Amino acid sequence: MPSCIDGISLTHLPELPLPWPAEAVGRLDRTEDLPGLVWLRIAGPLEIDAVASIVTVYRAPSDDAAAVLR
């Protein structure tokens, strides 16, 4: 089965008292000691959700001259 990713989203879930986005409410029990989090969602043939307090993003080198950061 070929794998295909239709979309990737990263949503900030701030600590209390700031509200969470409506689509995140009820997905995780919120407590006073819960830190700010990020919610990673990968959509395709299967949906993958991950919640973490730290996210690291790497940028792969590109052969496309227009993609070079200056």
PDB file of N, CA and C in Angstrom:
ATOM      1  N   MET A   1       0.843  -1.185   0.000  1.00  0.00           N
ATOM      2  CA  MET A   1       0.000   0.000   0.000  1.00  0.00           C
ATOM      3  C   MET A   1       0.885   1.245   0.000  1.00  0.00           C
ATOM      4  N   PRO A   2       0.709   2.130  -0.960  1.00  0.00           N
ATOM      5  CA  PRO A   2       1.515   3.355  -0.981  1.00  0.00           C
ATOM      6  C   PRO A   2       1.110   4.275   0.159  1.00  0.00           C
ATOM      7  N   SER A   3       2.083   4.964   0.709  1.00  0.00           N
ATOM      8  CA  SER A   3       1.757   5.907   1.779  1.00  0.00           C
ATOM      9  C   SER A   3       1.704   7.315   1.201  1.00  0.00           C
ATOM     10  N   CYS A   4       0.757   8.081   1.676  1.00  0.00           N
ATOM     11  CA  CYS A   4       0.562   9.436   1.189  1.00  0.00           C
ATOM     12  C   CYS A   4       0.128  10.303   2.359  1.00  0.00           C
ATOM     13  N   ILE A   5       0.764  11.425   2.503  1.00  0.00           N
ATOM     14  CA  ILE A   5       0.385  12.363   3.557  1.00  0.00           C
ATOM     15  C   ILE A   5      -0.411  13.489   2.904  1.00  0.00           C
ATOM     16  N   ASP A   6      -1.638  13.662   3.362  1.00  0.00           N
ATOM     17  CA  ASP A   6      -2.507  14.714   2.838  1.00  0.00           C
ATOM     18  C   ASP A   6      -2.278  16.043   3.539  1.00  0.00           C
ATOM     19  N   GLY A   7      -1.841  16.001   4.793  1.00  0.00           N
ATOM     20  CA  GLY A   7      -1.631  17.244   5.524  1.00  0.00           C
ATOM     21  C   GLY A   7      -0.939  17.016   6.846  1.00  0.00           C
ATOM     22  N   ILE A   8      -0.209  18.030   7.286  1.00  0.00           N
ATOM     23  CA  ILE A   8       0.455  18.022   8.591  1.00  0.00           C
ATOM     24  C   ILE A   8       0.112  19.339   9.260  1.00  0.00           C
ATOM     25  N   SER A   9      -0.321  19.266  10.517  1.00  0.00           N
ATOM     26  CA  SER A   9      -0.592  20.498  11.258  1.00  0.00           C
ATOM     27  C   SER A   9       0.077  20.424  12.623  1.00  0.00           C
ATOM     28  N   LEU A  10       0.444  21.586  13.123  1.00  0.00           N
ATOM     29  CA  LEU A  10       1.045  21.704  14.446  1.00  0.00           C
ATOM     30  C   LEU A  10       0.295  22.817  15.162  1.00  0.00           C
ATOM     31  N   THR A  11      -0.365  22.482  16.264  1.00  0.00           N
ATOM     32  CA  THR A  11      -1.207  23.429  16.991  1.00  0.00           C
ATOM     33  C   THR A  11      -0.650  23.644  18.389  1.00  0.00           C
ATOM     34  N   HIS A  12      -0.506  24.904  18.787  1.00  0.00           N
ATOM     35  CA  HIS A  12      -0.041  25.230  20.136  1.00  0.00           C
ATOM     36  C   HIS A  12      -1.191  25.072  21.124  1.00  0.00           C
ATOM     37  N   LEU A  13      -0.941  24.366  22.225  1.00  0.00           N
ATOM     38  CA  LEU A  13      -1.908  24.205  23.308  1.00  0.00           C
ATOM     39  C   LEU A  13      -1.314  24.889  24.543  1.00  0.00           C
ATOM     40  N   PRO A  14      -1.670  26.137  24.798  1.00  0.00           N
ATOM     41  CA  PRO A  14      -1.052  26.884  25.894  1.00  0.00           C
ATOM     42  C   PRO A  14      -1.479  26.369  27.263  1.00  0.00           C
ATOM     43  N   GLU A  15      -0.656  26.696  28.258  1.00  0.00           N
ATOM     44  CA  GLU A  15      -1.011  26.293  29.620  1.00  0.00           C
ATOM     45  C   GLU A  15      -2.138  27.189  30.143  1.00  0.00           C
ATOM     46  N   LEU A  16      -2.793  26.721  31.219  1.00  0.00           N
ATOM     47  CA  LEU A  16      -3.869  27.486  31.849  1.00  0.00           C
ATOM     48  C   LEU A  16      -3.342  28.821  32.340  1.00  0.00           C
ATOM     49  N   PRO A  17      -4.077  29.890  32.317  1.00  0.00           N
ATOM     50  CA  PRO A  17      -5.510  30.006  32.098  1.00  0.00           C
ATOM     51  C   PRO A  17      -5.893  30.260  30.647  1.00  0.00           C
ATOM     52  N   LEU A  18      -4.943  30.256  29.714  1.00  0.00           N
ATOM     53  CA  LEU A  18      -5.275  30.506  28.311  1.00  0.00           C
ATOM     54  C   LEU A  18      -6.091  29.355  27.743  1.00  0.00           C
ATOM     55  N   PRO A  19      -7.047  29.654  26.881  1.00  0.00           N
ATOM     56  CA  PRO A  19      -7.904  28.600  26.328  1.00  0.00           C
ATOM     57  C   PRO A  19      -7.198  27.805  25.229  1.00  0.00           C
ATOM     58  N   TRP A  20      -7.634  26.578  25.040  1.00  0.00           N
ATOM     59  CA  TRP A  20      -7.174  25.748  23.932  1.00  0.00           C
ATOM     60  C   TRP A  20      -8.094  25.968  22.744  1.00  0.00           C
ATOM     61  N   PRO A  21      -7.599  25.707  21.541  1.00  0.00           N
ATOM     62  CA  PRO A  21      -8.481  25.751  20.369  1.00  0.00           C
ATOM     63  C   PRO A  21      -9.630  24.757  20.547  1.00  0.00           C
ATOM     64  N   ALA A  22     -10.786  25.073  20.012  1.00  0.00           N
ATOM     65  CA  ALA A  22     -11.983  24.244  20.200  1.00  0.00           C
ATOM     66  C   ALA A  22     -11.763  22.790  19.806  1.00  0.00           C
ATOM     67  N   GLU A  23     -11.020  22.542  18.722  1.00  0.00           N
ATOM     68  CA  GLU A  23     -10.819  21.164  18.267  1.00  0.00           C
ATOM     69  C   GLU A  23      -9.926  20.343  19.197  1.00  0.00           C
ATOM     70  N   ALA A  24      -9.233  20.994  20.144  1.00  0.00           N
ATOM     71  CA  ALA A  24      -8.373  20.273  21.088  1.00  0.00           C
ATOM     72  C   ALA A  24      -9.076  19.984  22.416  1.00  0.00           C
ATOM     73  N   VAL A  25     -10.142  20.710  22.714  1.00  0.00           N
ATOM     74  CA  VAL A  25     -10.841  20.549  23.989  1.00  0.00           C
ATOM     75  C   VAL A  25     -11.410  19.140  24.099  1.00  0.00           C
ATOM     76  N   GLY A  26     -11.146  18.491  25.240  1.00  0.00           N
ATOM     77  CA  GLY A  26     -11.664  17.156  25.500  1.00  0.00           C
ATOM     78  C   GLY A  26     -10.762  16.028  25.013  1.00  0.00           C
ATOM     79  N   ARG A  27      -9.693  16.339  24.299  1.00  0.00           N
ATOM     80  CA  ARG A  27      -8.785  15.303  23.812  1.00  0.00           C
ATOM     81  C   ARG A  27      -7.760  14.897  24.875  1.00  0.00           C
ATOM     82  N   LEU A  28      -7.531  15.762  25.859  1.00  0.00           N
ATOM     83  CA  LEU A  28      -6.533  15.525  26.898  1.00  0.00           C
ATOM     84  C   LEU A  28      -7.021  16.181  28.181  1.00  0.00           C
ATOM     85  N   ASP A  29      -6.874  15.496  29.304  1.00  0.00           N
ATOM     86  CA  ASP A  29      -7.265  16.092  30.582  1.00  0.00           C
ATOM     87  C   ASP A  29      -6.318  17.242  30.904  1.00  0.00           C
ATOM     88  N   ARG A  30      -6.882  18.390  31.174  1.00  0.00           N
ATOM     89  CA  ARG A  30      -6.091  19.577  31.514  1.00  0.00           C
ATOM     90  C   ARG A  30      -6.016  19.751  33.006  1.00  0.00           C
ATOM     91  N   THR A  31      -4.810  19.988  33.521  1.00  0.00           N
ATOM     92  CA  THR A  31      -4.605  20.242  34.949  1.00  0.00           C
ATOM     93  C   THR A  31      -3.771  21.516  35.100  1.00  0.00           C
ATOM     94  N   GLU A  32      -3.750  22.040  36.310  1.00  0.00           N
ATOM     95  CA  GLU A  32      -2.997  23.270  36.589  1.00  0.00           C
ATOM     96  C   GLU A  32      -1.504  23.103  36.319  1.00  0.00           C
ATOM     97  N   ASP A  33      -0.971  21.896  36.518  1.00  0.00           N
ATOM     98  CA  ASP A  33       0.474  21.692  36.361  1.00  0.00           C
ATOM     99  C   ASP A  33       0.872  21.238  34.954  1.00  0.00           C
ATOM    100  N   LEU A  34      -0.083  21.156  34.023  1.00  0.00           N
ATOM    101  CA  LEU A  34       0.220  20.762  32.653  1.00  0.00           C
ATOM    102  C   LEU A  34       0.900  21.925  31.940  1.00  0.00           C
ATOM    103  N   PRO A  35       2.087  21.702  31.368  1.00  0.00           N
ATOM    104  CA  PRO A  35       2.779  22.802  30.679  1.00  0.00           C
ATOM    105  C   PRO A  35       2.131  23.094  29.327  1.00  0.00           C
ATOM    106  N   GLY A  36       2.609  24.133  28.670  1.00  0.00           N
ATOM    107  CA  GLY A  36       2.186  24.391  27.306  1.00  0.00           C
ATOM    108  C   GLY A  36       2.613  23.213  26.436  1.00  0.00           C
ATOM    109  N   LEU A  37       1.776  22.852  25.487  1.00  0.00           N
ATOM    110  CA  LEU A  37       2.032  21.673  24.659  1.00  0.00           C
ATOM    111  C   LEU A  37       1.888  22.017  23.181  1.00  0.00           C
ATOM    112  N   VAL A  38       2.304  21.081  22.342  1.00  0.00           N
ATOM    113  CA  VAL A  38       2.045  21.159  20.909  1.00  0.00           C
ATOM    114  C   VAL A  38       1.336  19.884  20.496  1.00  0.00           C
ATOM    115  N   TRP A  39       0.435  20.015  19.554  1.00  0.00           N
ATOM    116  CA  TRP A  39      -0.349  18.887  19.051  1.00  0.00           C
ATOM    117  C   TRP A  39      -0.010  18.732  17.573  1.00  0.00           C
ATOM    118  N   LEU A  40       0.616  17.617  17.245  1.00  0.00           N
ATOM    119  CA  LEU A  40       0.993  17.301  15.872  1.00  0.00           C
ATOM    120  C   LEU A  40      -0.035  16.346  15.296  1.00  0.00           C
ATOM    121  N   ARG A  41      -0.576  16.692  14.136  1.00  0.00           N
ATOM    122  CA  ARG A  41      -1.549  15.829  13.464  1.00  0.00           C
ATOM    123  C   ARG A  41      -1.071  15.589  12.038  1.00  0.00           C
ATOM    124  N   ILE A  42      -0.991  14.309  11.662  1.00  0.00           N
ATOM    125  CA  ILE A  42      -0.633  13.913  10.303  1.00  0.00           C
ATOM    126  C   ILE A  42      -1.837  13.201   9.722  1.00  0.00           C
ATOM    127  N   ALA A  43      -2.347  13.721   8.599  1.00  0.00           N
ATOM    128  CA  ALA A  43      -3.547  13.173   7.973  1.00  0.00           C
ATOM    129  C   ALA A  43      -3.184  12.514   6.652  1.00  0.00           C
ATOM    130  N   GLY A  44      -3.787  11.386   6.406  1.00  0.00           N
ATOM    131  CA  GLY A  44      -3.587  10.628   5.176  1.00  0.00           C
ATOM    132  C   GLY A  44      -4.529   9.441   5.214  1.00  0.00           C
ATOM    133  N   PRO A  45      -4.098   8.297   4.691  1.00  0.00           N
ATOM    134  CA  PRO A  45      -4.936   7.100   4.798  1.00  0.00           C
ATOM    135  C   PRO A  45      -5.235   6.760   6.263  1.00  0.00           C
ATOM    136  N   LEU A  46      -4.278   7.059   7.139  1.00  0.00           N
ATOM    137  CA  LEU A  46      -4.448   6.933   8.586  1.00  0.00           C
ATOM    138  C   LEU A  46      -4.224   8.309   9.191  1.00  0.00           C
ATOM    139  N   GLU A  47      -4.801   8.544  10.359  1.00  0.00           N
ATOM    140  CA  GLU A  47      -4.577   9.804  11.049  1.00  0.00           C
ATOM    141  C   GLU A  47      -3.730   9.539  12.278  1.00  0.00           C
ATOM    142  N   ILE A  48      -2.671  10.328  12.437  1.00  0.00           N
ATOM    143  CA  ILE A  48      -1.773  10.184  13.582  1.00  0.00           C
ATOM    144  C   ILE A  48      -1.814  11.478  14.366  1.00  0.00           C
ATOM    145  N   ASP A  49      -2.042  11.373  15.677  1.00  0.00           N
ATOM    146  CA  ASP A  49      -2.020  12.518  16.578  1.00  0.00           C
ATOM    147  C   ASP A  49      -0.954  12.274  17.630  1.00  0.00           C
ATOM    148  N   ALA A  50      -0.159  13.314  17.929  1.00  0.00           N
ATOM    149  CA  ALA A  50       0.837  13.237  18.998  1.00  0.00           C
ATOM    150  C   ALA A  50       0.812  14.566  19.747  1.00  0.00           C
ATOM    151  N   VAL A  51       0.916  14.485  21.070  1.00  0.00           N
ATOM    152  CA  VAL A  51       0.963  15.683  21.909  1.00  0.00           C
ATOM    153  C   VAL A  51       2.262  15.630  22.699  1.00  0.00           C
ATOM    154  N   ALA A  52       3.004  16.754  22.716  1.00  0.00           N
ATOM    155  CA  ALA A  52       4.291  16.798  23.403  1.00  0.00           C
ATOM    156  C   ALA A  52       4.539  18.188  23.963  1.00  0.00           C
ATOM    157  N   SER A  53       5.479  18.279  24.884  1.00  0.00           N
ATOM    158  CA  SER A  53       5.837  19.583  25.431  1.00  0.00           C
ATOM    159  C   SER A  53       7.002  20.212  24.662  1.00  0.00           C
ATOM    160  N   ILE A  54       7.693  19.419  23.845  1.00  0.00           N
ATOM    161  CA  ILE A  54       8.823  19.920  23.057  1.00  0.00           C
ATOM    162  C   ILE A  54       8.682  19.418  21.628  1.00  0.00           C
ATOM    163  N   VAL A  55       8.946  20.289  20.675  1.00  0.00           N
ATOM    164  CA  VAL A  55       8.970  19.892  19.271  1.00  0.00           C
ATOM    165  C   VAL A  55      10.241  20.458  18.651  1.00  0.00           C
ATOM    166  N   THR A  56      10.899  19.652  17.846  1.00  0.00           N
ATOM    167  CA  THR A  56      12.094  20.083  17.130  1.00  0.00           C
ATOM    168  C   THR A  56      11.816  19.943  15.642  1.00  0.00           C
ATOM    169  N   VAL A  57      12.085  20.992  14.885  1.00  0.00           N
ATOM    170  CA  VAL A  57      11.840  20.978  13.450  1.00  0.00           C
ATOM    171  C   VAL A  57      13.180  21.119  12.739  1.00  0.00           C
ATOM    172  N   TYR A  58      13.424  20.202  11.819  1.00  0.00           N
ATOM    173  CA  TYR A  58      14.634  20.249  11.009  1.00  0.00           C
ATOM    174  C   TYR A  58      14.251  20.622   9.587  1.00  0.00           C
ATOM    175  N   ARG A  59      15.103  21.367   8.936  1.00  0.00           N
ATOM    176  CA  ARG A  59      14.873  21.726   7.542  1.00  0.00           C
ATOM    177  C   ARG A  59      15.900  20.982   6.709  1.00  0.00           C
ATOM    178  N   ALA A  60      15.424  20.152   5.793  1.00  0.00           N
ATOM    179  CA  ALA A  60      16.314  19.401   4.929  1.00  0.00           C
ATOM    180  C   ALA A  60      16.890  20.313   3.859  1.00  0.00           C
ATOM    181  N   PRO A  61      18.156  20.088   3.484  1.00  0.00           N
ATOM    182  CA  PRO A  61      18.738  20.873   2.396  1.00  0.00           C
ATOM    183  C   PRO A  61      17.961  20.627   1.100  1.00  0.00           C
ATOM    184  N   SER A  62      17.924  21.626   0.250  1.00  0.00           N
ATOM    185  CA  SER A  62      17.185  21.518  -0.997  1.00  0.00           C
ATOM    186  C   SER A  62      18.111  21.769  -2.182  1.00  0.00           C
ATOM    187  N   ASP A  63      17.823  21.111  -3.287  1.00  0.00           N
ATOM    188  CA  ASP A  63      18.550  21.371  -4.524  1.00  0.00           C
ATOM    189  C   ASP A  63      17.960  22.556  -5.276  1.00  0.00           C
ATOM    190  N   ASP A  64      16.822  23.039  -4.814  1.00  0.00           N
ATOM    191  CA  ASP A  64      16.115  24.131  -5.463  1.00  0.00           C
ATOM    192  C   ASP A  64      16.726  25.462  -5.005  1.00  0.00           C
ATOM    193  N   ALA A  65      17.297  26.205  -5.920  1.00  0.00           N
ATOM    194  CA  ALA A  65      17.955  27.477  -5.573  1.00  0.00           C
ATOM    195  C   ALA A  65      16.985  28.452  -4.906  1.00  0.00           C
ATOM    196  N   ALA A  66      15.707  28.399  -5.266  1.00  0.00           N
ATOM    197  CA  ALA A  66      14.714  29.311  -4.683  1.00  0.00           C
ATOM    198  C   ALA A  66      14.443  28.988  -3.221  1.00  0.00           C
ATOM    199  N   ALA A  67      14.800  27.780  -2.769  1.00  0.00           N
ATOM    200  CA  ALA A  67      14.531  27.375  -1.402  1.00  0.00           C
ATOM    201  C   ALA A  67      15.667  27.741  -0.445  1.00  0.00           C
ATOM    202  N   VAL A  68      16.756  28.264  -0.951  1.00  0.00           N
ATOM    203  CA  VAL A  68      17.903  28.582  -0.112  1.00  0.00           C
ATOM    204  C   VAL A  68      17.591  29.799   0.742  1.00  0.00           C
ATOM    205  N   LEU A  69      17.803  29.665   2.059  1.00  0.00           N
ATOM    206  CA  LEU A  69      17.604  30.784   2.989  1.00  0.00           C
ATOM    207  C   LEU A  69      18.839  31.660   2.998  1.00  0.00           C
ATOM    208  N   ARG A  70      18.648  32.939   3.013  1.00  0.00           N
ATOM    209  CA  ARG A  70      19.788  33.862   3.077  1.00  0.00           C
ATOM    210  C   ARG A  70      19.675  34.720   4.306  1.00  0.00           C
TER     211      ARG A  70
END
